[in-house]
Amino acid sequence: MRGLLRLVLLLVSGAGLAAPDSAYSQSWPARPVRIIVPFPPGNGTDILARLMMPKMAQGLGQAVIVENRGGANGMIGAEAVAHAAPDGTMILFTSPSTHVTSIFLSKNLPYDPIKDFTPITAAVEPVTVMTINPSLPVNSVKELIEYAKKNPGKLNYSSPGVGAVFHMSGELFKLGAGVDIVHVPYKGASPALAGVIAGEVSIGFNSLASVLPHLRSGKLKVLAVLEAKRYAGLPQIPSIGEVVPGFVKPASWFGFFGPAALPPPVLARLHEEIVKTLNAPDVHAKIDELAMTVIGNTPEQFSVMLKTGIDQYGRLIKAAGIQPE
C-alpha cells in the first residue's frame, strides 16, 4: 500500500509540475517579440529577418518587430540581448561575427558568447564561392593551385576585413592547398568583390548572391562553391572539397539566440515557430532566391555548431597571426 501511495503522489506532483510549463507555453507571448539585428538595414540578416517577420507574427499570435542596433561589428546589438530579461520577447538574429570571430578579434568583449545566450536555431547558411578575375589564366581550382605554386606570393585575394569569414576562407585555402597568396583586406564585402571585378586582386571569396549578376555578365569566373557538396543551382561548379580534401568552410550561418536562462517552454515555442517559418513554401522560395540554404537545426545542434566554429576560427586565426584589437 505504501508503494502504491508513493506512486500516486509522484504522479500527482508530476502533473502539477507539468501544468505551469504547459500554461506558460500557451499564454506566451503576451507582448510583441523584438528581433534584434545587430547590423545596419540591408544586411543579409536584416533582409531575412524582415522576410520571416510576418509569418512568425502569424504563428505566435503577437506582433514581431525587427530592430536594427548596428555598431561595433554587431557587438552593441548582441550585448543588448545578452543583458535582456530572459522572457523571450527580445531575441538576437546574427552571424558568426558576434559569437565566433569577436572572441578572437576583441580584447574587451562585453558578453560571453556561450554563457550569456541560449541558442535557438541556426536558420540559414549563405552559399559561398571562390571567384577570380577573368584575366587570370586558369579555369579550375586545380589550375589555380598549380599557377600559385609557380608564382609564390604574386597572387592575392580580397576579404571584407581582417577576421571576416571570407578572410578565414582564404587562409583555409592557403593551408589546405599549400600555396602562398597575399590577403588584401577591404572595408566591406561590396568593395572586396569590386576589387576582384576591377582586377585589383586576383581571387575572391564571396556570397553567391552577390556574385551571380557578375558571373552572368562575364565579369567574374566562379571556380568552386565552398560547400560540402555541389550547389543545386550551379551543378556544373565543383565543390572545393573535390580538389582540396578536408576543406570545411568556416562558420557562416545566420542564427537566432535568446538571453541565457530562456525558459524551456519559450525556447521550444520560439524554435517551433522559427523553423516553421523557414520551411513555409513562400519563405523557403525567397531564401532559395537569395542563394541560401535552410538549416533550422535544434538548439542542441546549434550549440555544437557554435563551439565547433569557435575551435576552427581559433586555429585559423592563430595560423594567420591575427592579434585582437
Short mmCIF file of C-alpha atoms in Angstrom, two decimals:
data_model
loop_
_atom_site.label_atom_id
_atom_site.label_comp_id
_atom_site.label_asym_id
_atom_site.label_seq_id
_atom_site.Cartn_x
_atom_site.Cartn_y
_atom_site.Cartn_z
CA MET A 1 0.00 0.00 0.00
CA ARG A 2 2.83 2.38 0.84
CA GLY A 3 4.39 1.76 -2.60
CA LEU A 4 1.07 2.46 -4.29
CA LEU A 5 0.59 5.66 -2.28
CA ARG A 6 4.10 6.84 -3.20
CA LEU A 7 3.37 6.20 -6.90
CA VAL A 8 0.11 8.18 -6.73
CA LEU A 9 1.89 11.10 -5.02
CA LEU A 10 4.64 11.11 -7.65
CA LEU A 11 2.10 11.13 -10.47
CA VAL A 12 0.13 13.96 -8.89
CA SER A 13 3.25 16.05 -8.21
CA GLY A 14 4.49 15.40 -11.76
CA ALA A 15 1.22 16.60 -13.21
CA GLY A 16 1.42 19.67 -11.02
CA LEU A 17 4.89 20.46 -12.31
CA ALA A 18 3.92 19.98 -15.94
CA ALA A 19 0.87 22.23 -15.78
CA PRO A 20 2.70 25.58 -15.35
CA ASP A 21 5.02 24.81 -18.29
CA SER A 22 2.06 23.98 -20.49
CA ALA A 23 0.18 27.10 -19.42
CA TYR A 24 3.32 29.22 -19.89
CA SER A 25 3.79 27.90 -23.40
CA GLN A 26 0.17 28.56 -24.37
CA SER A 27 -0.01 32.06 -22.88
CA TRP A 28 3.36 33.23 -24.23
CA PRO A 29 3.99 35.75 -25.73
CA ALA A 30 1.81 38.34 -24.04
CA ARG A 31 3.90 41.16 -25.57
CA PRO A 32 5.46 41.83 -29.00
CA VAL A 33 8.63 39.92 -29.79
CA ARG A 34 11.60 42.02 -30.90
CA ILE A 35 14.21 40.53 -33.23
CA ILE A 36 17.44 42.46 -32.71
CA VAL A 37 19.55 42.60 -35.86
CA PRO A 38 22.96 43.91 -34.77
CA PHE A 39 23.79 45.30 -38.21
CA PRO A 40 22.52 48.17 -40.38
CA PRO A 41 19.42 47.80 -42.62
CA GLY A 42 20.08 45.97 -45.88
CA ASN A 43 22.46 43.44 -44.33
CA GLY A 44 21.70 39.77 -45.09
CA THR A 45 20.40 39.13 -41.58
CA ASP A 46 18.16 42.20 -41.78
CA ILE A 47 16.68 41.13 -45.13
CA LEU A 48 15.97 37.63 -43.88
CA ALA A 49 14.52 38.79 -40.55
CA ARG A 50 12.06 41.07 -42.35
CA LEU A 51 11.16 38.25 -44.73
CA MET A 52 10.35 35.99 -41.76
CA MET A 53 8.62 38.62 -39.62
CA PRO A 54 5.01 38.35 -40.95
CA LYS A 55 4.88 34.54 -40.78
CA MET A 56 6.37 34.49 -37.28
CA ALA A 57 3.82 37.06 -36.10
CA GLN A 58 1.03 34.96 -37.54
CA GLY A 59 2.30 31.82 -35.81
CA LEU A 60 2.93 33.47 -32.46
CA GLY A 61 -0.32 35.44 -32.48
CA GLN A 62 1.62 38.54 -31.47
CA ALA A 63 3.44 41.36 -33.21
CA VAL A 64 7.05 40.70 -34.24
CA ILE A 65 9.30 43.73 -34.68
CA VAL A 66 12.72 43.85 -36.35
CA GLU A 67 15.01 46.35 -34.65
CA ASN A 68 18.41 47.28 -36.07
CA ARG A 69 21.08 48.01 -33.48
CA GLY A 70 24.24 48.26 -35.53
CA GLY A 71 27.71 49.20 -34.40
CA ALA A 72 30.99 47.68 -33.19
CA ASN A 73 30.74 44.82 -35.70
CA GLY A 74 27.46 43.66 -34.15
CA MET A 75 28.57 43.76 -30.52
CA ILE A 76 26.17 46.56 -29.49
CA GLY A 77 23.07 44.64 -30.51
CA ALA A 78 24.41 41.35 -29.15
CA GLU A 79 25.18 42.94 -25.77
CA ALA A 80 21.62 44.30 -25.55
CA VAL A 81 20.18 40.79 -25.90
CA ALA A 82 22.77 39.29 -23.52
CA HIS A 83 21.53 41.68 -20.81
CA ALA A 84 17.81 41.42 -21.65
CA ALA A 85 15.24 39.73 -19.44
CA PRO A 86 15.07 36.00 -20.32
CA ASP A 87 11.39 36.10 -21.24
CA GLY A 88 11.75 35.55 -25.00
CA THR A 89 10.46 38.97 -26.02
CA MET A 90 13.92 40.10 -27.17
CA ILE A 91 15.95 37.72 -29.35
CA LEU A 92 19.04 38.12 -31.48
CA PHE A 93 19.43 37.27 -35.18
CA THR A 94 23.10 37.39 -36.02
CA SER A 95 26.12 35.93 -37.80
CA PRO A 96 29.39 34.41 -36.51
CA SER A 97 30.88 37.91 -36.28
CA THR A 98 29.25 38.43 -32.85
CA HIS A 99 29.66 34.92 -31.46
CA VAL A 100 32.75 33.42 -33.09
CA THR A 101 35.23 35.89 -34.60
CA SER A 102 34.60 38.51 -31.90
CA ILE A 103 36.18 36.19 -29.33
CA PHE A 104 39.50 36.42 -31.14
CA LEU A 105 39.34 39.96 -32.52
CA SER A 106 38.18 41.96 -29.50
CA LYS A 107 40.14 42.37 -26.27
CA ASN A 108 37.11 43.68 -24.36
CA LEU A 109 34.11 41.66 -25.49
CA PRO A 110 31.17 42.90 -23.34
CA TYR A 111 29.48 39.47 -23.17
CA ASP A 112 30.28 35.77 -23.19
CA PRO A 113 29.05 34.23 -26.48
CA ILE A 114 28.44 30.88 -24.76
CA LYS A 115 27.34 31.67 -21.20
CA ASP A 116 25.23 34.78 -21.89
CA PHE A 117 22.98 33.32 -24.63
CA THR A 118 20.56 30.50 -25.34
CA PRO A 119 20.99 29.09 -28.86
CA ILE A 120 17.62 28.71 -30.61
CA THR A 121 18.48 27.63 -34.15
CA ALA A 122 20.93 28.22 -36.97
CA ALA A 123 18.40 29.45 -39.51
CA VAL A 124 20.25 29.54 -42.84
CA GLU A 125 23.66 29.31 -44.42
CA PRO A 126 24.62 31.52 -47.37
CA VAL A 127 26.15 29.67 -50.31
CA THR A 128 29.70 30.99 -50.77
CA VAL A 129 32.06 30.69 -53.72
CA MET A 130 35.64 31.19 -54.86
CA THR A 131 35.86 33.75 -57.66
CA ILE A 132 38.65 35.02 -59.89
CA ASN A 133 39.10 37.88 -62.31
CA PRO A 134 38.75 36.51 -65.88
CA SER A 135 42.21 37.86 -66.76
CA LEU A 136 43.79 35.17 -64.57
CA PRO A 137 44.82 32.35 -66.97
CA VAL A 138 43.16 29.47 -65.10
CA ASN A 139 39.81 27.70 -65.37
CA SER A 140 39.73 25.44 -62.32
CA VAL A 141 40.87 25.25 -58.70
CA LYS A 142 43.49 22.69 -59.71
CA GLU A 143 44.92 25.07 -62.33
CA LEU A 144 44.82 27.94 -59.82
CA ILE A 145 46.84 25.92 -57.29
CA GLU A 146 49.39 24.99 -59.94
CA TYR A 147 49.66 28.63 -61.07
CA ALA A 148 50.03 29.87 -57.47
CA LYS A 149 52.81 27.37 -56.76
CA LYS A 150 54.70 28.53 -59.85
CA ASN A 151 54.21 32.17 -58.80
CA PRO A 152 54.53 32.24 -54.98
CA GLY A 153 53.44 35.50 -53.36
CA LYS A 154 52.28 37.03 -56.66
CA LEU A 155 48.57 36.24 -56.33
CA ASN A 156 46.33 37.93 -53.81
CA TYR A 157 42.77 37.65 -52.52
CA SER A 158 40.29 40.13 -51.09
CA SER A 159 38.11 39.97 -47.98
CA PRO A 160 35.71 42.35 -46.19
CA GLY A 161 38.26 42.78 -43.41
CA VAL A 162 40.63 41.04 -41.02
CA GLY A 163 38.97 38.07 -39.32
CA ALA A 164 35.90 38.06 -41.59
CA VAL A 165 34.57 34.69 -42.75
CA PHE A 166 35.96 35.28 -46.26
CA HIS A 167 39.38 36.10 -44.81
CA MET A 168 39.28 32.80 -42.92
CA SER A 169 38.17 31.01 -46.10
CA GLY A 170 41.26 32.35 -47.85
CA GLU A 171 43.54 31.27 -45.01
CA LEU A 172 41.98 27.81 -45.00
CA PHE A 173 42.52 27.53 -48.76
CA LYS A 174 46.16 28.59 -48.36
CA LEU A 175 46.75 25.94 -45.70
CA GLY A 176 44.88 23.17 -47.50
CA ALA A 177 46.36 23.84 -50.94
CA GLY A 178 49.85 24.71 -49.70
CA VAL A 179 50.04 27.98 -51.63
CA ASP A 180 51.43 31.43 -50.89
CA ILE A 181 48.80 34.07 -51.72
CA VAL A 182 48.51 37.51 -50.12
CA HIS A 183 45.49 38.75 -48.16
CA VAL A 184 44.16 42.21 -49.11
CA PRO A 185 41.52 43.47 -46.63
CA TYR A 186 38.83 45.88 -47.82
CA LYS A 187 36.25 47.82 -45.83
CA GLY A 188 33.22 45.65 -46.51
CA ALA A 189 32.02 42.82 -48.73
CA SER A 190 30.96 45.02 -51.64
CA PRO A 191 34.36 46.77 -52.03
CA ALA A 192 36.10 43.39 -51.69
CA LEU A 193 34.02 41.97 -54.54
CA ALA A 194 34.55 45.12 -56.62
CA GLY A 195 38.29 44.66 -56.17
CA VAL A 196 38.14 41.27 -57.89
CA ILE A 197 35.95 42.60 -60.70
CA ALA A 198 38.34 45.52 -61.29
CA GLY A 199 41.39 43.25 -61.25
CA GLU A 200 42.89 44.94 -58.18
CA VAL A 201 43.13 41.45 -56.69
CA SER A 202 43.14 38.05 -58.36
CA ILE A 203 40.87 35.97 -56.13
CA GLY A 204 37.78 36.50 -54.03
CA PHE A 205 35.68 34.53 -51.57
CA ASN A 206 32.14 35.84 -51.78
CA SER A 207 28.47 35.08 -51.22
CA LEU A 208 26.91 33.56 -54.32
CA ALA A 209 24.01 36.02 -54.21
CA SER A 210 26.40 38.97 -54.67
CA VAL A 211 28.33 37.21 -57.43
CA LEU A 212 25.54 35.95 -59.71
CA PRO A 213 24.98 39.16 -61.75
CA HIS A 214 28.72 39.45 -62.45
CA LEU A 215 29.01 35.77 -63.31
CA ARG A 216 26.27 36.13 -65.91
CA SER A 217 27.88 39.24 -67.41
CA GLY A 218 31.29 37.56 -67.63
CA LYS A 219 32.98 39.96 -65.22
CA LEU A 220 33.88 37.10 -62.88
CA LYS A 221 34.64 33.40 -63.01
CA VAL A 222 33.42 31.05 -60.27
CA LEU A 223 35.86 28.19 -59.72
CA ALA A 224 34.19 26.41 -56.81
CA VAL A 225 31.48 26.53 -54.17
CA LEU A 226 32.81 26.42 -50.62
CA GLU A 227 30.22 23.88 -49.53
CA ALA A 228 30.43 20.21 -48.59
CA LYS A 229 28.79 19.29 -51.89
CA ARG A 230 27.85 20.95 -55.16
CA TYR A 231 25.12 23.58 -55.10
CA ALA A 232 21.97 22.52 -56.93
CA GLY A 233 21.64 25.96 -58.53
CA LEU A 234 25.08 25.65 -60.18
CA PRO A 235 25.59 21.89 -60.61
CA GLN A 236 28.43 22.39 -63.10
CA ILE A 237 30.59 24.17 -60.48
CA PRO A 238 32.57 21.74 -58.28
CA SER A 239 32.78 21.82 -54.52
CA ILE A 240 36.20 22.99 -53.37
CA GLY A 241 36.49 19.80 -51.31
CA GLU A 242 36.73 17.86 -54.57
CA VAL A 243 40.14 19.47 -55.11
CA VAL A 244 41.25 20.44 -51.58
CA PRO A 245 40.41 17.44 -49.35
CA GLY A 246 39.46 18.33 -45.80
CA PHE A 247 38.33 21.86 -46.63
CA VAL A 248 35.49 22.70 -44.23
CA LYS A 249 34.06 26.15 -44.81
CA PRO A 250 34.41 28.46 -41.79
CA ALA A 251 31.16 29.08 -39.92
CA SER A 252 28.86 31.34 -41.93
CA TRP A 253 25.38 30.71 -40.54
CA PHE A 254 22.72 33.28 -39.67
CA GLY A 255 21.22 32.19 -36.33
CA PHE A 256 18.82 33.06 -33.53
CA PHE A 257 19.76 33.40 -29.87
CA GLY A 258 17.86 34.34 -26.74
CA PRO A 259 19.35 35.58 -23.46
CA ALA A 260 20.77 32.99 -21.08
CA ALA A 261 18.28 31.02 -18.95
CA LEU A 262 15.48 31.25 -21.52
CA PRO A 263 12.63 29.12 -20.09
CA PRO A 264 12.38 25.75 -21.88
CA PRO A 265 8.71 26.23 -22.93
CA VAL A 266 9.54 29.60 -24.50
CA LEU A 267 12.64 28.18 -26.19
CA ALA A 268 10.56 25.32 -27.60
CA ARG A 269 7.86 27.69 -28.89
CA LEU A 270 10.36 30.08 -30.49
CA HIS A 271 12.21 27.20 -32.14
CA GLU A 272 8.97 25.71 -33.45
CA GLU A 273 7.73 28.97 -34.99
CA ILE A 274 11.09 29.96 -36.49
CA VAL A 275 11.62 26.57 -38.14
CA LYS A 276 8.02 26.51 -39.35
CA THR A 277 8.51 29.96 -40.88
CA LEU A 278 11.76 28.96 -42.57
CA ASN A 279 10.06 26.00 -44.20
CA ALA A 280 6.92 27.84 -45.31
CA PRO A 281 6.86 27.47 -49.13
CA ASP A 282 6.87 31.20 -49.91
CA VAL A 283 9.64 31.98 -47.41
CA HIS A 284 11.71 28.97 -48.49
CA ALA A 285 11.41 30.07 -52.14
CA LYS A 286 12.73 33.53 -51.28
CA ILE A 287 15.62 32.02 -49.32
CA ASP A 288 16.49 29.96 -52.41
CA GLU A 289 16.46 33.15 -54.49
CA LEU A 290 18.91 34.70 -52.02
CA ALA A 291 21.26 31.72 -52.65
CA MET A 292 20.96 30.49 -49.08
CA THR A 293 20.13 27.06 -47.71
CA VAL A 294 17.79 26.42 -44.78
CA ILE A 295 19.32 24.74 -41.72
CA GLY A 296 16.69 25.02 -38.96
CA ASN A 297 18.52 22.72 -36.55
CA THR A 298 17.80 22.06 -32.86
CA PRO A 299 19.16 24.26 -30.04
CA GLU A 300 21.50 21.42 -29.09
CA GLN A 301 22.80 21.05 -32.64
CA PHE A 302 23.28 24.82 -32.94
CA SER A 303 25.23 24.82 -29.68
CA VAL A 304 27.59 22.18 -31.09
CA MET A 305 27.88 24.12 -34.37
CA LEU A 306 28.78 27.27 -32.43
CA LYS A 307 31.51 25.58 -30.39
CA THR A 308 32.91 23.82 -33.48
CA GLY A 309 33.09 27.17 -35.28
CA ILE A 310 34.94 28.76 -32.36
CA ASP A 311 37.51 25.94 -32.37
CA GLN A 312 38.02 26.23 -36.15
CA TYR A 313 38.35 30.02 -36.13
CA GLY A 314 40.79 29.81 -33.24
CA ARG A 315 43.11 27.55 -35.23
CA LEU A 316 42.87 29.66 -38.39
CA ILE A 317 43.37 32.99 -36.63
CA LYS A 318 46.42 31.59 -34.81
CA ALA A 319 47.83 30.30 -38.10
CA ALA A 320 47.24 33.71 -39.71
CA GLY A 321 48.95 35.52 -36.82
CA ILE A 322 45.97 37.82 -36.19
CA GLN A 323 46.01 39.75 -32.90
CA PRO A 324 42.95 41.12 -31.06
CA GLU A 325 42.40 44.87 -31.02
#
